PDB file of C-alpha atoms in Angstrom:
ATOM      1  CA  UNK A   1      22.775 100.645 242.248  1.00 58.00           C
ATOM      2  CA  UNK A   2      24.771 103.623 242.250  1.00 60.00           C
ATOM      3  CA  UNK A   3      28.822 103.617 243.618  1.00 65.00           C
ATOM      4  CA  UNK A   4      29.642 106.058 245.780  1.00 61.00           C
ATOM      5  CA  UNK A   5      33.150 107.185 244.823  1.00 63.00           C
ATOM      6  CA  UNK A   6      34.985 109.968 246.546  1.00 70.00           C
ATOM      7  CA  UNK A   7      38.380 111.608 244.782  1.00 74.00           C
ATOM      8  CA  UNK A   8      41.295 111.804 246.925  1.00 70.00           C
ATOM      9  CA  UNK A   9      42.822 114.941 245.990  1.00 75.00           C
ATOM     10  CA  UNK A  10      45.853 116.026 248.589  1.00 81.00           C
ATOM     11  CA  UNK A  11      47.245 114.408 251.282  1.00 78.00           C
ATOM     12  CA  UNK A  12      49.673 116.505 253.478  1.00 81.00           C
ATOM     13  CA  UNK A  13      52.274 114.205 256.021  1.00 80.00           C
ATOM     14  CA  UNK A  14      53.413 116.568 258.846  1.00 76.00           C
ATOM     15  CA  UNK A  15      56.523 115.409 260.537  1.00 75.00           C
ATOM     16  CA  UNK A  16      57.490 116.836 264.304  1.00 68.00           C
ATOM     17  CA  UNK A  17      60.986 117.991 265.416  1.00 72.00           C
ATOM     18  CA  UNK A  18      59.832 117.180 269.066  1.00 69.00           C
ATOM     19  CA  UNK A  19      58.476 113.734 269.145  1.00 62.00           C
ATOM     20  CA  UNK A  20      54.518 113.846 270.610  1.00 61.00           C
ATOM     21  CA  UNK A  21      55.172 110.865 272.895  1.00 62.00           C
ATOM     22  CA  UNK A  22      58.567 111.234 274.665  1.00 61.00           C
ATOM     23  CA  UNK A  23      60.016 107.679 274.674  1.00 63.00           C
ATOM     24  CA  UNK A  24      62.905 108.395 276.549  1.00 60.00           C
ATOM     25  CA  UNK A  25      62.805 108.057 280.546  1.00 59.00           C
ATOM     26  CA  UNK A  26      59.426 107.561 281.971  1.00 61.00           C
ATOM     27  CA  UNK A  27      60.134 107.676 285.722  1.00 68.00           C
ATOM     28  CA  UNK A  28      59.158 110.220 287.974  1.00 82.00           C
ATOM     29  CA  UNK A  29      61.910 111.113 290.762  1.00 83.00           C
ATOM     30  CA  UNK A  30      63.216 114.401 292.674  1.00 87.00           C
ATOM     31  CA  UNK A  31      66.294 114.870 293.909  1.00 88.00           C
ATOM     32  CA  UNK A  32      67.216 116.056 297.681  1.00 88.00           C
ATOM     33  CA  UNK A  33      70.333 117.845 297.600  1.00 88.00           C
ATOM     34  CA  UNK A  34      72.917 118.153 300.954  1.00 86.00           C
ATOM     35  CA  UNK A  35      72.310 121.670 301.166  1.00 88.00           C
ATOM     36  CA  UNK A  36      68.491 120.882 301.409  1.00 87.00           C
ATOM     37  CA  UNK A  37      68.889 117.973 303.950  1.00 84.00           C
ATOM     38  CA  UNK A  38      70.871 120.052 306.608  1.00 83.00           C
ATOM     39  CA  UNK A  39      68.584 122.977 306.234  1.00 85.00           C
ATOM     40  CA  UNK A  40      65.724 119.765 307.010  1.00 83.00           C
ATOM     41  CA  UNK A  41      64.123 119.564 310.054  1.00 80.00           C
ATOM     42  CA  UNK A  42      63.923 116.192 309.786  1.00 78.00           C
ATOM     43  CA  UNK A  43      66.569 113.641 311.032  1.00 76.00           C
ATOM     44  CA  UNK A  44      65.760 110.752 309.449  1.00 80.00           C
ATOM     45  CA  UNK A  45      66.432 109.272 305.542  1.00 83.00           C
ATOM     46  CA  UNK A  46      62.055 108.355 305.636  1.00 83.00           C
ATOM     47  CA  UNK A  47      61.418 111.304 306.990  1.00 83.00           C
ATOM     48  CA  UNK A  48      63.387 113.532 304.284  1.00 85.00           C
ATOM     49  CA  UNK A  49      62.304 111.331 301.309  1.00 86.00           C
ATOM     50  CA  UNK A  50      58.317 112.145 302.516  1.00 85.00           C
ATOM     51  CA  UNK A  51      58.916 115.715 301.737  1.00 85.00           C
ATOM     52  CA  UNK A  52      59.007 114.958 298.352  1.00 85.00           C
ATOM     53  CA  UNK A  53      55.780 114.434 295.623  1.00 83.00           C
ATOM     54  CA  UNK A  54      53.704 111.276 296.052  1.00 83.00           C
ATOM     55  CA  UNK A  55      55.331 109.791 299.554  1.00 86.00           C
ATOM     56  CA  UNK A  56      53.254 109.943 302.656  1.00 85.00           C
ATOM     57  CA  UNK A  57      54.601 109.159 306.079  1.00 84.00           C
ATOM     58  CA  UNK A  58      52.469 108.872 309.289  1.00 84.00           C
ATOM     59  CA  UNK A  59      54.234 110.230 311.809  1.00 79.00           C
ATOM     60  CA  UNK A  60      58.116 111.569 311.925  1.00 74.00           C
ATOM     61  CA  UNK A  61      60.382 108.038 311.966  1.00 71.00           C
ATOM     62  CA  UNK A  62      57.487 105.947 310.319  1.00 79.00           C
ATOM     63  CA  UNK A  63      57.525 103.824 307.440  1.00 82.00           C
ATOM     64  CA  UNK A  64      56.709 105.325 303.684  1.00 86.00           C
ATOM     65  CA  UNK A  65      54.297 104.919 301.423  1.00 83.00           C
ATOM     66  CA  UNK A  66      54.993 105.780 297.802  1.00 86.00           C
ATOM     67  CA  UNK A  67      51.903 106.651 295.762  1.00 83.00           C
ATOM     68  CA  UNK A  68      49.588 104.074 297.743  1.00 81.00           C
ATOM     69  CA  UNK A  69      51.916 100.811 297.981  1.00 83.00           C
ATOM     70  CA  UNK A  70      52.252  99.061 300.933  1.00 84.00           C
ATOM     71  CA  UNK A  71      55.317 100.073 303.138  1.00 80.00           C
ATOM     72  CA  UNK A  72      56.629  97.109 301.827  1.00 82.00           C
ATOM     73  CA  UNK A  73      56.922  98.155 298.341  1.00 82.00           C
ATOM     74  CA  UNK A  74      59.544 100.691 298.997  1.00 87.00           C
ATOM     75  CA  UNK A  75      62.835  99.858 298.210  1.00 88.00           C
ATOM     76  CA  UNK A  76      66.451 101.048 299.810  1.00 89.00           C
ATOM     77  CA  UNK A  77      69.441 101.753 298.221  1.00 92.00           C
ATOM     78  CA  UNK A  78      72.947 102.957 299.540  1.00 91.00           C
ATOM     79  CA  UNK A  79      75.425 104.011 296.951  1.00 90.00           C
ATOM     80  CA  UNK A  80      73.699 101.454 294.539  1.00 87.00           C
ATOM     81  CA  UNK A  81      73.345  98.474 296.500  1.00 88.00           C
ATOM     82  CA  UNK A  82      69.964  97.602 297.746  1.00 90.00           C
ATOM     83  CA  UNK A  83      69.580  97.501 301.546  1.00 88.00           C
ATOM     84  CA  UNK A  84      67.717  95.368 303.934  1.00 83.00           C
ATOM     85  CA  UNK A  85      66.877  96.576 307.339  1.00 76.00           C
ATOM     86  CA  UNK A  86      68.126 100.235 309.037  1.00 74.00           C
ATOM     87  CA  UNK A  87      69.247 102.747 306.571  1.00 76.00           C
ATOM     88  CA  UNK A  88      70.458 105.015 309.832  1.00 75.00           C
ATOM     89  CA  UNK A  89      72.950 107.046 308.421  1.00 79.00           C
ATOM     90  CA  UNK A  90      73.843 110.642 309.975  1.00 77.00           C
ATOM     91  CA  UNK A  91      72.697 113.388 308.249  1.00 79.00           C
ATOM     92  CA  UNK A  92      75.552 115.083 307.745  1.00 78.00           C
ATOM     93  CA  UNK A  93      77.068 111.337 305.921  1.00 80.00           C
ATOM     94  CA  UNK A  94      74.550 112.063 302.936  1.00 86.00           C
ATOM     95  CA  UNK A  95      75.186 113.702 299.903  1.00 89.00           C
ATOM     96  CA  UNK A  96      72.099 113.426 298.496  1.00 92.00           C
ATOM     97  CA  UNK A  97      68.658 111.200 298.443  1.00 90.00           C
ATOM     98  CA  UNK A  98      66.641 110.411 295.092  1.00 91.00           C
ATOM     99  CA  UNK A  99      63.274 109.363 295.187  1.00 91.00           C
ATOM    100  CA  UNK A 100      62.056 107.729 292.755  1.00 89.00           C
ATOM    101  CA  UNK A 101      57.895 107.252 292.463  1.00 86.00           C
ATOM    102  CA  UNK A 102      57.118 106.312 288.970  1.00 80.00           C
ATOM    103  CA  UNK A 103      58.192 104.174 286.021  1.00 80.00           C
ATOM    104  CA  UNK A 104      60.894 102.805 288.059  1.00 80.00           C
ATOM    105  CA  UNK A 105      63.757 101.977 285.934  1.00 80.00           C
ATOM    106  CA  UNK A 106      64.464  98.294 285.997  1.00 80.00           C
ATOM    107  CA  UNK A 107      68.130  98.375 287.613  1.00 82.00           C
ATOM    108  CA  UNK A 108      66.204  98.462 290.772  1.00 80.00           C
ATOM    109  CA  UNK A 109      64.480  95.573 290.131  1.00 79.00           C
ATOM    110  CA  UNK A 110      60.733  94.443 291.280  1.00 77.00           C
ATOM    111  CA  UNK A 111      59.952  97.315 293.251  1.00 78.00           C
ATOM    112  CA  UNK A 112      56.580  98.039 293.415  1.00 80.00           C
ATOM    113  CA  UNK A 113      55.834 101.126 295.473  1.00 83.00           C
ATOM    114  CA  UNK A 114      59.209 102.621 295.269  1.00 87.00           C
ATOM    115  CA  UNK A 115      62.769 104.127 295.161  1.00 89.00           C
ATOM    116  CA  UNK A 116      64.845 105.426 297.925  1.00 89.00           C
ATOM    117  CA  UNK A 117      68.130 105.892 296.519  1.00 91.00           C
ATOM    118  CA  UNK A 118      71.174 107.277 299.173  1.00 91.00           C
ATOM    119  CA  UNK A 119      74.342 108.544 297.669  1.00 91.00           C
ATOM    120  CA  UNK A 120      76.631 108.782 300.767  1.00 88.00           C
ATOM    121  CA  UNK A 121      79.530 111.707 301.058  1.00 84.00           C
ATOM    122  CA  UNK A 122      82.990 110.952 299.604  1.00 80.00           C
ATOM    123  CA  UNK A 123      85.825 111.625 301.791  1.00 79.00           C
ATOM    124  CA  UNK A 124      87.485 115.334 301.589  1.00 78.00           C
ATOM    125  CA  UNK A 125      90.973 116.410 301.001  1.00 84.00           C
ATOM    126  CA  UNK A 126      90.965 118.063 304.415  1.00 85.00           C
ATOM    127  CA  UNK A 127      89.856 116.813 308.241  1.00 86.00           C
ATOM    128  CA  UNK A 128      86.633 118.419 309.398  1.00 79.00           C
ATOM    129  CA  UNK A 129      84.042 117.137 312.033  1.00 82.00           C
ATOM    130  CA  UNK A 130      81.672 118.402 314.589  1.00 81.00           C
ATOM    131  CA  UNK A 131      79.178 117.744 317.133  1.00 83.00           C
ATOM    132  CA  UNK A 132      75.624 118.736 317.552  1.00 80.00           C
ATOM    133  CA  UNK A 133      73.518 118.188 320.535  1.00 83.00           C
ATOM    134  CA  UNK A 134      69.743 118.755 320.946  1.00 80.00           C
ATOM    135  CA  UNK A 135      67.527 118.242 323.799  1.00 85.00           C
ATOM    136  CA  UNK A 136      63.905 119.565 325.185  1.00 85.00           C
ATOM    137  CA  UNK A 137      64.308 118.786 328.242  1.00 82.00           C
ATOM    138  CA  UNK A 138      64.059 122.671 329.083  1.00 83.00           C
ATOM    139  CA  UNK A 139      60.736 123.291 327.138  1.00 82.00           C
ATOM    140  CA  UNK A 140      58.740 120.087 327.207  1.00 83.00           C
ATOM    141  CA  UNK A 141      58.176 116.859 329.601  1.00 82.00           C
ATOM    142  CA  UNK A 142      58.665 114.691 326.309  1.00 81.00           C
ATOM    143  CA  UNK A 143      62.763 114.757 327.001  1.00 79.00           C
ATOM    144  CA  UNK A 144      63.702 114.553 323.809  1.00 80.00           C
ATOM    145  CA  UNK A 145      67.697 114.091 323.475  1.00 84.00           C
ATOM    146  CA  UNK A 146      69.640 113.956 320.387  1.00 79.00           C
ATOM    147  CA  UNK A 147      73.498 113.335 320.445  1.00 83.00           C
ATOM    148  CA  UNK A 148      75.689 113.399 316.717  1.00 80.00           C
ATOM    149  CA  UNK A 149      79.187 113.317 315.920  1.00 81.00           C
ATOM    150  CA  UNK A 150      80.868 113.303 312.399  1.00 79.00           C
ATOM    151  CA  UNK A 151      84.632 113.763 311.755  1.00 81.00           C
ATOM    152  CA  UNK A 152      86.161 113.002 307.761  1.00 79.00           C
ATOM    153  CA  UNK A 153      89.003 113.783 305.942  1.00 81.00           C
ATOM    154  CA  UNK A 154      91.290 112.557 303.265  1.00 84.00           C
ATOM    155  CA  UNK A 155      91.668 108.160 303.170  1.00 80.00           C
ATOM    156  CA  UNK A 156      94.949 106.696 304.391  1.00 77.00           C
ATOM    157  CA  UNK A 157      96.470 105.669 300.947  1.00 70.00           C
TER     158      UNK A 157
END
C-alpha cells in the first residue's frame, strides 16, 4: 500500500480591519422625529409607528402588528417606562417615537413582536400653546370632529 502524502507549503492568515460579522447591536429600529410627526397625517402614536418598515396596521386607530406577531406582542413605552393600556398623548406632546422591530435589546424585556418607544417633549424656557380644530362636517356625512389644545413653558422651580 502506497501513502498518500501531500506537502504543505504556505499558509497565508488574512486578518480584517472591519470585522465580517458585526457583533455590535443587532436590532432593527427607525426613528420618527417631531418634525416628521406634525408634518403626519396621522393622529395617533399606532398610526405613526405603522409608517415605519415591518409594522402593519388595519385601519387608521387599529392595533399593530410588528413583523407578523400578534397585536399582543407589541410593547409600549413612555419616556422608558413600559405602559399598559392608552398611550393617547397629543401630537404636539411627542418628541419623538422609536420603533423597534428586530433583535430587541433586552432592557425591554420579553417582547415578542415589538418596540414602541415614546420620548415625550421637555418643557421650554418660554410659554407657547395653541389650538387646532378639524372637522368634515362641510365635505362629508361621516362628521368627523377633532378638538386639541397644548400650552408649555418653563416648570415652576
Amino acid at each position: 500500500m502506497a501513502k498518500n502524502t501531500q506537502n504543505l507549503k504556505e499558509v497565508v492568515i488574512e486578518q480584517y480591519k472591519v470585522p465580517v460579522i458585526d457583533k455590535g447591536n443587532p436590532s432593527t429600529q427607525q426613528t420618527v422625529t417631531q418634525e416628521e410627526i406634525e408634518a403626519a397625517p396621522q393622529r395617533d402614536v399606532n398610526s405613526i409607528a405603522s409608517t415605519t418598515a415591518g409594522v402593519f396596521q388595519k385601519d387608521e386607530g387599529d392595533a399593530l402588528n410588528v413583523r407578523g406577531q400578534r397585536s399582543s406582542g407589541t410593547e409600549y413605552f413612555i419616556d422608558g417606562i413600559k405602559v399598559r393600556g392608552s398611550t393617547g398623548l397629543p401630537q404636539k406632546g411627542i418628541e419623538q417615537i422609536t420603533v423597534v422591530t428586530g433583535g430587541i435589546p433586552a432592557q425591554y424585556g420579553d417582547a415578542t413582536g415589538g418596540i414602541i418607544n415614546i420620548s415625550t417633549r421637555g418643557p421650554s424656557r418660554e410659554f407657547y400653546g395653541g389650538i387646532e380644530a378639524l372637522t368634515s362636517e362641510i365635505f362629508d356625512q361621516y362628521g368627523y370632529d377633532l378638538v386639541t389644545f397644548n400650552l408649555s413653558g418653563p416648570v415652576a422651580s
